[in-house]
Coordinates of C-alpha atoms in Angstrom, one line a residue:
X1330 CA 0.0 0.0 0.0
X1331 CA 2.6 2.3 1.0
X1332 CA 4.7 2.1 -2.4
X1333 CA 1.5 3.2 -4.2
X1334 CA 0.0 5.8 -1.7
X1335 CA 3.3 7.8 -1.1
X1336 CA 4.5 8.8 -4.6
X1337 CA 1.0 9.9 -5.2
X1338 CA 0.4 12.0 -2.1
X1339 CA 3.6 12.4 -0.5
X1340 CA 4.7 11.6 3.2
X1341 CA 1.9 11.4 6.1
X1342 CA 3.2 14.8 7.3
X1343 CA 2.9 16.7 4.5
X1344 CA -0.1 15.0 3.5
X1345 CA -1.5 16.1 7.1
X1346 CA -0.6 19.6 6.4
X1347 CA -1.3 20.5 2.4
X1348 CA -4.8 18.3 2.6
X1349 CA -5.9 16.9 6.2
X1350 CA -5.7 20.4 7.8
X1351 CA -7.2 22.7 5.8
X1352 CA -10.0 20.3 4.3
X1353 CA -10.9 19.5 7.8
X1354 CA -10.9 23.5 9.2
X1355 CA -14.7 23.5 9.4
X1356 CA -14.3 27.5 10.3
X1357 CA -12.2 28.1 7.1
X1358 CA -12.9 25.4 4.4
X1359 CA -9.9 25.5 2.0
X1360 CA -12.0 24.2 -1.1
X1361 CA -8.4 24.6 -3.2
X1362 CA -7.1 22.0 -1.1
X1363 CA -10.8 19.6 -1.3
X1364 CA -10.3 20.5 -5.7
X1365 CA -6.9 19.6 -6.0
X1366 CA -7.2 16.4 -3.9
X1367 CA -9.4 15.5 -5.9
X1368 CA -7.6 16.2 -9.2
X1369 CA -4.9 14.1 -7.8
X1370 CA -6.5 11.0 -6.8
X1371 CA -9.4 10.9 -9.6
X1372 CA -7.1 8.4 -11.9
X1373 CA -7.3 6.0 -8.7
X1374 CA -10.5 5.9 -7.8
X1375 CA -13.0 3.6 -9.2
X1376 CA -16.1 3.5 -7.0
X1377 CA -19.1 1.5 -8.2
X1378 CA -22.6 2.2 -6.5
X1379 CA -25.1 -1.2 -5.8
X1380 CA -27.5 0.7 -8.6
X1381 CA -24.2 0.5 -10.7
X1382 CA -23.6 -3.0 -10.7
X1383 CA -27.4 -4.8 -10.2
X1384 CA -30.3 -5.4 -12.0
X1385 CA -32.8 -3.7 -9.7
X1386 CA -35.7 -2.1 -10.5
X1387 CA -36.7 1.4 -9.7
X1388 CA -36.5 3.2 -6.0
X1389 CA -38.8 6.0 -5.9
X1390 CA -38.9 8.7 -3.0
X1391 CA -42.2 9.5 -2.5
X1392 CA -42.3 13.2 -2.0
X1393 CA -46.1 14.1 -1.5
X1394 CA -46.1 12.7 2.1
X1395 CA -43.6 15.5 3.0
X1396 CA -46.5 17.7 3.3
X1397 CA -48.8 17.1 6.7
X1398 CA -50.5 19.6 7.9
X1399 CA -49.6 20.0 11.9
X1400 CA -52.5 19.5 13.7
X1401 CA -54.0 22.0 16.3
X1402 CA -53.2 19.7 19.1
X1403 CA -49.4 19.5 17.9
X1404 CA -49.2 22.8 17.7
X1405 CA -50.0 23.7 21.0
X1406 CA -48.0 21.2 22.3
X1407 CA -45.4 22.4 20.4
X1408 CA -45.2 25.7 21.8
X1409 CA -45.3 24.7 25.2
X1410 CA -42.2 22.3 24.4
X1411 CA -40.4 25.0 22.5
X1412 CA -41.5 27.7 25.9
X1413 CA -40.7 25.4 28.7
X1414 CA -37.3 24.9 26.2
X1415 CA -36.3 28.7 26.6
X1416 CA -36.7 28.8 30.3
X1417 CA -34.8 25.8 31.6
X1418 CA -32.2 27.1 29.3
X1419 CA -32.4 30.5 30.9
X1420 CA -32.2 28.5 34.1
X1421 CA -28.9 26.4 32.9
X1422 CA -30.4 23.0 32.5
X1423 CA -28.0 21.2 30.7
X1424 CA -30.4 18.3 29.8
X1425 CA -33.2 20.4 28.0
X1426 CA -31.6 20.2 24.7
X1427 CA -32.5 16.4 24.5
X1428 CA -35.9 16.7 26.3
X1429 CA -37.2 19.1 24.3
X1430 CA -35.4 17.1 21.1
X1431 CA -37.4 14.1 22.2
X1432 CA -40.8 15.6 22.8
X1433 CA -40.3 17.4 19.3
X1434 CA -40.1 14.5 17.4
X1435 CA -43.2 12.1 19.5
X1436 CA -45.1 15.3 18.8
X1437 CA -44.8 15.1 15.5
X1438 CA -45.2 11.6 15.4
X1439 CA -47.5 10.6 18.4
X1440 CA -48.9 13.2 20.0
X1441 CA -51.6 10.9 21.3
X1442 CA -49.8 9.8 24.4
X1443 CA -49.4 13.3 25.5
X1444 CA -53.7 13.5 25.2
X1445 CA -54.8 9.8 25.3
X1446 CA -58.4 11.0 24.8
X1447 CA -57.5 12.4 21.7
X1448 CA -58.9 11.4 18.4
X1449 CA -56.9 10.2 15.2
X1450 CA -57.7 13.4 13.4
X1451 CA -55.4 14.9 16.2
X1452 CA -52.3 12.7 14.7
X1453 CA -52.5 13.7 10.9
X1454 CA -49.0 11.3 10.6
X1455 CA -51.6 8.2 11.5
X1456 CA -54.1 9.1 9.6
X1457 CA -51.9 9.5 6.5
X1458 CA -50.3 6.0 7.4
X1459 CA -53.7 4.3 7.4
X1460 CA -55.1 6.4 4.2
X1461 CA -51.4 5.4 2.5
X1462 CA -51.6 1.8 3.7
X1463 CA -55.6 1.8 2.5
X1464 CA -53.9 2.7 -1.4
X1465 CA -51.3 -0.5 -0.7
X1466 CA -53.1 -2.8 0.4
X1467 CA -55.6 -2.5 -2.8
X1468 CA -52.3 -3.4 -4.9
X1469 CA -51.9 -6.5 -2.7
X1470 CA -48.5 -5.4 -1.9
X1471 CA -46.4 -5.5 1.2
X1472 CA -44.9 -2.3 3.7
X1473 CA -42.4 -2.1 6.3
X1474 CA -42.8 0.6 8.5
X1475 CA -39.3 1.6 10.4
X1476 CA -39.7 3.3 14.1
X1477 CA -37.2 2.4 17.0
X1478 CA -39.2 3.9 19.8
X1479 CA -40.9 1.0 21.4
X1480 CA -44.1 3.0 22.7
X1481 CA -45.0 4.1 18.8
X1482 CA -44.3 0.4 18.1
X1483 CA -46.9 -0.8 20.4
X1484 CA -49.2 1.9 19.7
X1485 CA -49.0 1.4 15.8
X1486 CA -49.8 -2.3 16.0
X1487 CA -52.6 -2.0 17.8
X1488 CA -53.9 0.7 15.2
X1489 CA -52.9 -1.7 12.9
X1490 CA -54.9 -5.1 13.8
X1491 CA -58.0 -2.6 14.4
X1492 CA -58.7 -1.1 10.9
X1493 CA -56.8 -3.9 9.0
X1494 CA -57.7 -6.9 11.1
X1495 CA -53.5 -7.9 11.1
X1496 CA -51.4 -9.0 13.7
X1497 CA -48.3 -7.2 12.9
X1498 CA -45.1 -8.7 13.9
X1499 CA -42.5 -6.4 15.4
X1500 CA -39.0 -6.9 15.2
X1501 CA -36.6 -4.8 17.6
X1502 CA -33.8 -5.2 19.7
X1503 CA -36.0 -7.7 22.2
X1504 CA -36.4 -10.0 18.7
X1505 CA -34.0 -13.0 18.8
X1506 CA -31.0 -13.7 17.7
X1507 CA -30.3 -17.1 18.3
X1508 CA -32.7 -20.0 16.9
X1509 CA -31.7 -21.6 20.4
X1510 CA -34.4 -18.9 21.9
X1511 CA -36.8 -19.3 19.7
X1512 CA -37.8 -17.7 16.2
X1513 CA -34.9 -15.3 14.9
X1514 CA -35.6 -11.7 13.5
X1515 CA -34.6 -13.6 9.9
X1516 CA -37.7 -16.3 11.1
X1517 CA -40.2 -13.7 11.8
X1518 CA -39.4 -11.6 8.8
X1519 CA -39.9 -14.9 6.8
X1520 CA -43.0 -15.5 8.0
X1521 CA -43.9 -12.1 7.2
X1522 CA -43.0 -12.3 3.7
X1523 CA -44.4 -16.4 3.3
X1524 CA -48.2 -14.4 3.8
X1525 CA -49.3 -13.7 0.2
X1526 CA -50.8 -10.3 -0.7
X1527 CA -51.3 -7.5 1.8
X1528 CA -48.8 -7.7 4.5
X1529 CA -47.3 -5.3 7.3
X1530 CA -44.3 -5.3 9.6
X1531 CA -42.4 -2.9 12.0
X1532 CA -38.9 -3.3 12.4
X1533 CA -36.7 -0.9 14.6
X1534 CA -34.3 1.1 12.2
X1535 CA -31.4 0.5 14.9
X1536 CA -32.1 -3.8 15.2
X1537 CA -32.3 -4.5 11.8
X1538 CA -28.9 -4.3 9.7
X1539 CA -27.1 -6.5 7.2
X1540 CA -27.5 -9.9 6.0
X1541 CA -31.2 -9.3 7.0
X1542 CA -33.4 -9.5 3.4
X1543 CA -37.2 -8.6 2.7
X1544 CA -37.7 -8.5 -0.7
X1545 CA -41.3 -9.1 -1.0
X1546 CA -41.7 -6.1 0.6
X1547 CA -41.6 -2.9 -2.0
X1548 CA -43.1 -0.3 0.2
X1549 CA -40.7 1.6 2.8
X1550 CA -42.5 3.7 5.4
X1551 CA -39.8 5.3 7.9
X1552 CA -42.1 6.7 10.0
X1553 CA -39.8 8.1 12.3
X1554 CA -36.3 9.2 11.2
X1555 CA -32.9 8.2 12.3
X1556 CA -30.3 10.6 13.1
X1557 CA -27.7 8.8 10.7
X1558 CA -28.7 9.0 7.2
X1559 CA -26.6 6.1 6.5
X1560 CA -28.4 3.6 8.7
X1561 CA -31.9 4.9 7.2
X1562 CA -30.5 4.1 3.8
X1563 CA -29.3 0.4 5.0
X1564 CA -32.7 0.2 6.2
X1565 CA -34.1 1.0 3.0
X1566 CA -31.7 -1.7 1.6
X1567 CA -33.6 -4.6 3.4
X1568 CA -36.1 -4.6 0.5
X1569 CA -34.2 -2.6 -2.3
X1570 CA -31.7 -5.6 -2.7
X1571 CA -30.7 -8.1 -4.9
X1572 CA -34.1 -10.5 -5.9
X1573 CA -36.3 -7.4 -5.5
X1574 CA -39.0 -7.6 -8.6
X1575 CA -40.9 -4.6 -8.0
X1576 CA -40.4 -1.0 -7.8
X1577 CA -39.7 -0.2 -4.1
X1578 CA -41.5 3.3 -2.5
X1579 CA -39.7 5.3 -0.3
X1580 CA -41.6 7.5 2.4
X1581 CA -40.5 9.8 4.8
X1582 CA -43.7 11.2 6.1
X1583 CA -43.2 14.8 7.4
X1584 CA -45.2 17.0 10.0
X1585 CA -45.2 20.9 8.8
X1586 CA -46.5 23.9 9.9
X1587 CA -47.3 27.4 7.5
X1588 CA -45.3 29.8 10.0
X1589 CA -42.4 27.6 11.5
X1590 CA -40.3 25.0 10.7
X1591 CA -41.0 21.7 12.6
X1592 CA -38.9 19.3 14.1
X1593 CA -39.4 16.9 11.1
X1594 CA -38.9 20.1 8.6
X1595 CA -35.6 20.7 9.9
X1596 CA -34.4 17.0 10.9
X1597 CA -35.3 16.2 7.2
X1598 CA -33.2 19.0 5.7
X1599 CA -30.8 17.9 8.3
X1600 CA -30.3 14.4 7.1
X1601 CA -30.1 15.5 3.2
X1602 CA -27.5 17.4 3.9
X1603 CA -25.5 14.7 5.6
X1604 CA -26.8 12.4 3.2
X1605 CA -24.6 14.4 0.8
X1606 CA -21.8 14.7 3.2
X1607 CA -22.2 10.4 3.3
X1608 CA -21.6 10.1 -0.2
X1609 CA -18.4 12.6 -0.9
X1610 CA -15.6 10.4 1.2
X1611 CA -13.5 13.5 1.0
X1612 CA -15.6 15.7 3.2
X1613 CA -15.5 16.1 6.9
X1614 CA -18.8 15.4 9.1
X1615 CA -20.0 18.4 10.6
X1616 CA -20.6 19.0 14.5
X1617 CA -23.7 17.1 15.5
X1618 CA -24.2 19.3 18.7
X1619 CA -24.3 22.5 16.3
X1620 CA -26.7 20.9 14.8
X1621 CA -29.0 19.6 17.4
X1622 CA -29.3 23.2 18.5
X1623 CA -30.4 24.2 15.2
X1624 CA -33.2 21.9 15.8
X1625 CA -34.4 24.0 18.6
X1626 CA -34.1 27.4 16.8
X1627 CA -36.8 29.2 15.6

């Protein structure tokens, strides 16, 4: 490796200090240094994409579902978050960043459990999952619907076996492993996919990671996000793989509001952008507490 690496870009040191350094000065980005790196090492580089090399079909991202109107129960739960935010920061609580992160997002995505005699209008994000799901299960196709908080889990399967009469499996980080316990996550998900027609799962974004397949499955619901792009896009991969027949649906449903940006607004810009920082191996990752706070700013 060495007799290949060093003629082309010179010893570690000055390596470190013509490239490394100023590429990775997120106060003073030398893009020179990013352009000429890249001049340099372009000859070298062959880098060939799954989409590159297999004979899938298409992905789609499904943009319309970007679009849910908050609903006036979110909103006003909203502000109180974002209010009660502002004066335990006043107050020099270190752990309101997180709280208020964390209400943000179940908010958006649950607010039921903050009023539990609410009504479904109340959630718009449910009642677009069980319209969307309505439209799928018409084309006799099958969804997986990613969320890692167990509570939304729960709550969505029991939604679930009430208007669609299905026992939804779940697969998270209580699923087994070993065939010695019992049924594996691989077992459960093959069950899943053995049911012709219609079919739903839930699988936890964080439980579920390679060498895991479900290709019957063309429909992608991440109904809450991940804070890594990457692991939402290996999600994704459990269907979009190799022995996938049919073209495979992306959502990422998304809670908005006409005069602020939501949680969901801004953690789905969030994730684009690092989405793009993912797939350019040459730039630095940014400063996730920078961006956390950006989350809370209005």
């Amino acid at each position: 490796t060495s007799s290949f690496t060093l003629p082309l870009l010179g010893p570690l040191n000055e390596f470190g200090t013509n490239y490394r350094k100023p590429i990775e000065n997120t106060e003073n980005n030398n893009e020179a240094a990013l352009l000429k790196l890249r001049e340099l090492i372009a000859p070298q580089v062959l880098r060939r994409m799954k989409h590159d090399v297999a004979d899938l079909p298409a992905k789609t991202e499904v943009e319309h579902c970007k679009n849910i109107e908050i609903s006036l129960l979110q909103r006003q739960l909203y502000i109180d978050v974002v209010n009660r935010f502002k004066k335990l920061s006043a107050e020099g609580n270190q752990g309101a960043m997180l709280t208020s992160l964390h209400s943000m997002r179940m908010i958006c995505a649950h607010p039921l459990q903050f009023q539990p005699n609410a009504t479904l209008s109340d959630s718009p994000k449910v009642s677009w999952l069980i319209e969307t799901l309505e439209s799928i299960k018409q084309k006799n196709e099958k969804v997986i619907i990613f969320t890692e908080f167990r509570d939304i889990q729960v709550f969505l399967k029991r939604i679930l076996l009430e208007r669609f009469g299905v026992n939804v499996t779940t697969v998270n980080g209580d699923s087994n492993t070993s065939s010695k316990k019992g049924l594996t996550r691989q077992n459960l998900i093959d069950k899943f996919q053995e049911k012709s027609g219609f079919n739903i799962i839930i699988l936890s974004t964080t439980a579920v990671g390679f060498g895991v397949n479900i290709q019957r499955a063309n429909h992608v619901i991440h109904y809450t996000r991940s804070w890594n792009p990457a692991k939402e896009d290996q999600a994704t991969d459990r269907a979009y793989r190799i022995g996938q027949d049919k073209e495979v649906f992306v959502y990422y449903p998304t809670v908005v509001a006409e005069d602020f940006f939501t949680f969901e607004v801004k953690l789905d810009k969030l994730l684009s952008s690092k989405r793009e920082l993912a797939d350019d191996m040459l730039k630095p990752n940014i400063d996730l507490k920078n961006e956390l706070f950006e989350l809370l700013n209005e």
